[in-house]
């Protein structure tokens, strides 16, 4: 099963440009029962490996805008380190339910925003003013989100590039993939020395992911990207809602258990 999941996730990453962590974490938690902190750690490492396959092709094609990438990393690298440290703090404090709720909120917010963004009229790239220096500030919270949830680099990064730079679509995709690879690599390095991880599961996901990335590269010119992205965000919106519902149930369970014990004691 993990092999198939890795293949499908990598296929969707290649076809839609949506980040690996955005898809990987909810799938691992909801379908394989992996604890949320471990899923985040695996999601970061898996994203780094999959994007390592994609980045060289983008560089060879000249699709990476290095100056713009530098602005993104100026804020993204400190952000991902801070987000990783915050996740470790919550795990140490035993606040896993807070992590689940936060992941659900991030998924719902990101998916809802992307769905609304999909309805925005497509602007000519030449009409967009170059405000790439703002990326350093904007990518700090995006990097923090990546370090905490492994999500956000692909979706929010590409949206920022489309809004703030006149880069052509090919360079938006290539620069965003390079940004996602670097912050995922740094974030996974920060998680590697923590007890969060499952090497066997990660290896199985990677084995399937390599095939998925290769297959997606071959199919990317034949499958329309926009409808597939829209359908994926709808699905992720539902999964985010499931995260919030599970967190709500977990929060109310101790209260219900206490009330049940109190009632039973009064009856006796």
Coordinates of C-alpha atoms in Angstrom, one line a residue:
X1 CA 0.0 0.0 0.0
X2 CA 2.7 2.6 0.8
X3 CA 4.3 1.9 -2.6
X4 CA 1.0 2.7 -4.4
X5 CA 0.5 5.8 -2.2
X6 CA 4.0 7.1 -3.0
X7 CA 3.4 6.5 -6.7
X8 CA 0.0 8.4 -6.7
X9 CA 1.3 11.3 -4.7
X10 CA 4.4 11.8 -6.9
X11 CA 2.2 11.5 -10.0
X12 CA -0.1 14.3 -8.7
X13 CA 2.8 16.5 -7.7
X14 CA 4.3 16.3 -11.2
X15 CA 0.9 16.8 -13.0
X16 CA -0.5 19.6 -10.7
X17 CA 2.5 21.3 -9.1
X18 CA 0.9 20.9 -5.7
X19 CA 3.5 20.3 -3.0
X20 CA 4.3 16.8 -1.8
X21 CA 3.8 17.6 1.9
X22 CA 0.3 19.1 1.2
X23 CA -0.8 15.7 -0.2
X24 CA 1.4 13.3 1.8
X25 CA 0.6 14.3 5.4
X26 CA -3.3 14.0 5.2
X27 CA -3.0 10.7 3.3
X28 CA -0.6 9.2 5.8
X29 CA -2.6 10.3 8.8
X30 CA -6.1 9.5 7.6
X31 CA -5.5 6.4 5.5
X32 CA -2.4 4.7 7.2
X33 CA -3.0 5.9 10.7
X34 CA 0.5 7.5 11.0
X35 CA 0.7 10.0 13.9
X36 CA 0.6 13.6 12.7
X37 CA 4.2 14.6 13.8
X38 CA 5.7 11.5 12.2
X39 CA 3.6 12.2 9.0
X40 CA 5.0 15.7 8.8
X41 CA 8.6 14.5 9.2
X42 CA 8.1 11.8 6.5
X43 CA 6.3 14.4 4.2
X44 CA 9.3 16.7 4.3
X45 CA 11.8 14.0 3.5
X46 CA 9.6 12.5 0.8
X47 CA 9.1 16.0 -0.8
X48 CA 12.8 16.6 -0.9
X49 CA 13.5 13.3 -2.6
X50 CA 10.7 13.7 -5.2
X51 CA 11.7 17.2 -6.0
X52 CA 15.3 16.2 -6.3
X53 CA 14.2 14.2 -9.3
X54 CA 12.3 17.2 -10.8
X55 CA 14.8 20.0 -10.1
X56 CA 17.6 19.0 -12.5
X57 CA 15.2 19.0 -15.5
X58 CA 13.9 22.5 -14.6
X59 CA 17.5 23.8 -14.3
X60 CA 18.5 22.3 -17.7
X61 CA 15.4 23.9 -19.3
X62 CA 16.3 27.3 -17.9
X63 CA 13.1 27.4 -15.8
X64 CA 14.7 28.5 -12.5
X65 CA 14.9 32.3 -12.0
X66 CA 17.8 32.4 -9.6
X67 CA 17.4 36.0 -8.4
X68 CA 13.8 35.4 -7.5
X69 CA 14.7 32.1 -5.9
X70 CA 17.2 33.9 -3.7
X71 CA 14.6 36.4 -2.5
X72 CA 12.3 33.4 -1.6
X73 CA 15.0 31.6 0.3
X74 CA 16.0 34.7 2.2
X75 CA 12.7 34.4 4.1
X76 CA 11.9 30.7 3.6
X77 CA 15.0 29.2 5.2
X78 CA 14.6 30.9 8.6
X79 CA 10.9 30.2 8.5
X80 CA 11.3 26.4 7.9
X81 CA 13.8 26.2 10.8
X82 CA 11.4 28.0 13.1
X83 CA 8.4 25.9 12.1
X84 CA 10.4 22.7 12.7
X85 CA 11.4 23.8 16.1
X86 CA 7.9 24.8 17.0
X87 CA 6.6 21.3 15.9
X88 CA 9.3 19.6 18.1
X89 CA 8.2 21.8 21.1
X90 CA 4.5 20.8 20.7
X91 CA 5.5 17.1 20.5
X92 CA 7.7 17.4 23.6
X93 CA 4.8 19.1 25.4
X94 CA 2.4 16.2 24.4
X95 CA 0.2 18.5 22.4
X96 CA -0.5 16.2 19.4
X97 CA -4.1 17.2 19.3
X98 CA -3.1 20.8 18.8
X99 CA -0.9 19.6 15.9
X100 CA -3.9 17.8 14.3
X101 CA -6.1 20.8 14.7
X102 CA -3.4 23.1 13.2
X103 CA -2.9 20.8 10.3
X104 CA -6.6 20.7 9.6
X105 CA -6.8 24.5 9.7
X106 CA -3.8 24.9 7.4
X107 CA -5.3 22.4 4.9
X108 CA -8.8 24.0 4.9
X109 CA -7.4 27.6 4.6
X110 CA -4.9 26.7 1.9
X111 CA -7.4 24.7 -0.1
X112 CA -10.2 27.3 0.2
X113 CA -7.9 30.0 -0.9
X114 CA -6.6 28.1 -3.8
X115 CA -10.2 27.2 -4.9
X116 CA -11.1 30.9 -4.9
X117 CA -7.8 31.7 -6.6
X118 CA -8.8 29.3 -9.4
X119 CA -11.7 31.6 -10.4
X120 CA -9.6 34.7 -10.7
X121 CA -9.3 35.8 -14.3
X122 CA -6.0 34.8 -15.9
X123 CA -3.8 37.9 -16.3
X124 CA -1.1 38.5 -19.0
X125 CA 2.2 37.9 -17.4
X126 CA 3.6 41.1 -18.9
X127 CA 1.0 43.1 -17.0
X128 CA 2.2 42.0 -13.6
X129 CA 4.7 44.4 -11.9
X130 CA 7.9 43.0 -10.6
X131 CA 7.6 43.0 -6.8
X132 CA 9.8 40.1 -6.2
X133 CA 11.5 41.8 -3.2
X134 CA 8.4 41.3 -1.2
X135 CA 8.9 37.5 -1.5
X136 CA 11.5 37.6 1.3
X137 CA 8.9 38.7 3.8
X138 CA 6.1 36.6 2.4
X139 CA 8.1 33.3 2.3
X140 CA 9.0 33.5 6.0
X141 CA 5.5 32.4 7.1
X142 CA 5.3 30.0 4.2
X143 CA 8.6 28.4 5.3
X144 CA 7.3 28.2 8.9
X145 CA 4.2 26.5 7.6
X146 CA 6.4 24.0 5.7
X147 CA 8.5 23.3 8.8
X148 CA 5.4 22.8 10.9
X149 CA 3.1 20.9 8.5
X150 CA 5.3 20.1 5.4
X151 CA 2.6 21.9 3.4
X152 CA 2.5 25.2 1.6
X153 CA 5.7 25.4 -0.5
X154 CA 4.1 24.4 -3.8
X155 CA 0.7 26.0 -3.5
X156 CA 1.5 29.2 -1.8
X157 CA 4.9 29.6 -3.5
X158 CA 3.4 29.4 -7.0
X159 CA 0.6 31.8 -6.0
X160 CA 3.1 34.3 -4.7
X161 CA 5.2 34.1 -7.8
X162 CA 2.1 34.5 -10.1
X163 CA 1.0 37.6 -8.1
X164 CA 4.3 39.3 -7.5
X165 CA 6.5 38.6 -10.5
X166 CA 6.2 38.8 -14.3
X167 CA 7.8 35.4 -14.7
X168 CA 6.4 33.2 -17.5
X169 CA 4.5 30.1 -16.3
X170 CA 7.3 27.7 -17.0
X171 CA 9.7 29.7 -14.7
X172 CA 7.0 30.0 -12.0
X173 CA 6.8 26.2 -11.9
X174 CA 10.6 25.7 -12.1
X175 CA 11.4 28.3 -9.5
X176 CA 8.7 27.1 -7.1
X177 CA 9.9 23.5 -7.4
X178 CA 13.5 24.6 -6.6
X179 CA 12.2 26.6 -3.6
X180 CA 10.2 23.6 -2.4
X181 CA 13.1 21.3 -2.7
X182 CA 15.5 23.5 -0.7
X183 CA 13.1 24.3 2.1
X184 CA 12.0 20.6 2.3
X185 CA 15.6 19.5 2.4
X186 CA 16.5 21.9 5.2
X187 CA 13.3 21.0 7.1
X188 CA 13.8 17.3 6.7
X189 CA 17.4 17.8 8.0
X190 CA 16.0 19.5 11.1
X191 CA 13.6 16.6 11.6
X192 CA 16.1 13.8 10.9
X193 CA 17.8 14.2 14.2
X194 CA 14.6 14.0 16.1
X195 CA 12.7 10.8 17.1
X196 CA 10.1 11.6 14.5
X197 CA 10.5 9.2 11.6
X198 CA 9.7 5.9 10.1
X199 CA 12.6 4.9 7.8
X200 CA 10.8 1.8 6.4
X201 CA 7.7 3.7 5.4
X202 CA 9.7 6.5 3.9
X203 CA 11.7 4.0 1.7
X204 CA 8.5 2.4 0.5
X205 CA 7.0 5.8 -0.4
X206 CA 10.2 6.8 -2.2
X207 CA 10.2 3.6 -4.2
X208 CA 6.7 4.3 -5.5
X209 CA 7.4 8.0 -5.8
X210 CA 10.3 7.6 -8.2
X211 CA 8.0 5.8 -10.6
X212 CA 5.2 8.3 -10.1
X213 CA 7.5 11.2 -10.8
X214 CA 8.8 9.6 -14.0
X215 CA 5.3 8.8 -15.2
X216 CA 4.0 12.2 -14.4
X217 CA 6.8 13.8 -16.4
X218 CA 5.8 11.8 -19.4
X219 CA 2.1 12.6 -19.0
X220 CA 2.4 16.3 -18.0
X221 CA 2.0 17.6 -21.6
X222 CA -1.1 15.5 -22.3
X223 CA -3.3 16.1 -19.2
X224 CA -4.8 19.5 -18.5
X225 CA -3.4 20.9 -15.3
X226 CA -6.0 23.4 -14.2
X227 CA -9.0 21.1 -13.8
X228 CA -6.9 18.5 -12.1
X229 CA -5.6 21.1 -9.6
X230 CA -9.1 22.2 -8.8
X231 CA -10.3 18.7 -8.2
X232 CA -7.3 18.0 -5.9
X233 CA -8.0 21.1 -3.8
X234 CA -11.6 20.1 -3.4
X235 CA -10.4 16.7 -2.1
X236 CA -7.8 18.3 0.2
X237 CA -10.5 20.7 1.6
X238 CA -12.6 17.6 2.6
X239 CA -9.5 16.0 4.2
X240 CA -8.8 19.2 6.1
X241 CA -12.3 19.2 7.4
X242 CA -11.8 15.5 8.5
X243 CA -8.7 16.6 10.5
X244 CA -10.7 19.3 12.3
X245 CA -13.5 16.9 13.0
X246 CA -11.1 14.3 14.4
X247 CA -9.4 16.9 16.6
X248 CA -12.8 18.1 17.9
X249 CA -13.8 14.5 18.8
X250 CA -10.5 14.0 20.6
X251 CA -10.9 17.2 22.5
X252 CA -14.4 16.3 23.7
X253 CA -13.7 12.7 24.5
X254 CA -12.0 13.3 27.9
X255 CA -15.0 15.5 28.9
X256 CA -17.5 12.8 27.9
X257 CA -15.5 10.1 29.7
X258 CA -15.4 12.2 32.8
X259 CA -19.1 12.9 32.7
X260 CA -19.8 9.2 32.2
X261 CA -17.7 8.2 35.2
X262 CA -19.3 10.9 37.3
X263 CA -22.8 9.7 36.4
X264 CA -21.9 6.1 37.1
X265 CA -20.5 7.1 40.5
X266 CA -23.7 8.9 41.4
X267 CA -25.9 5.9 40.4
X268 CA -23.8 3.7 42.7

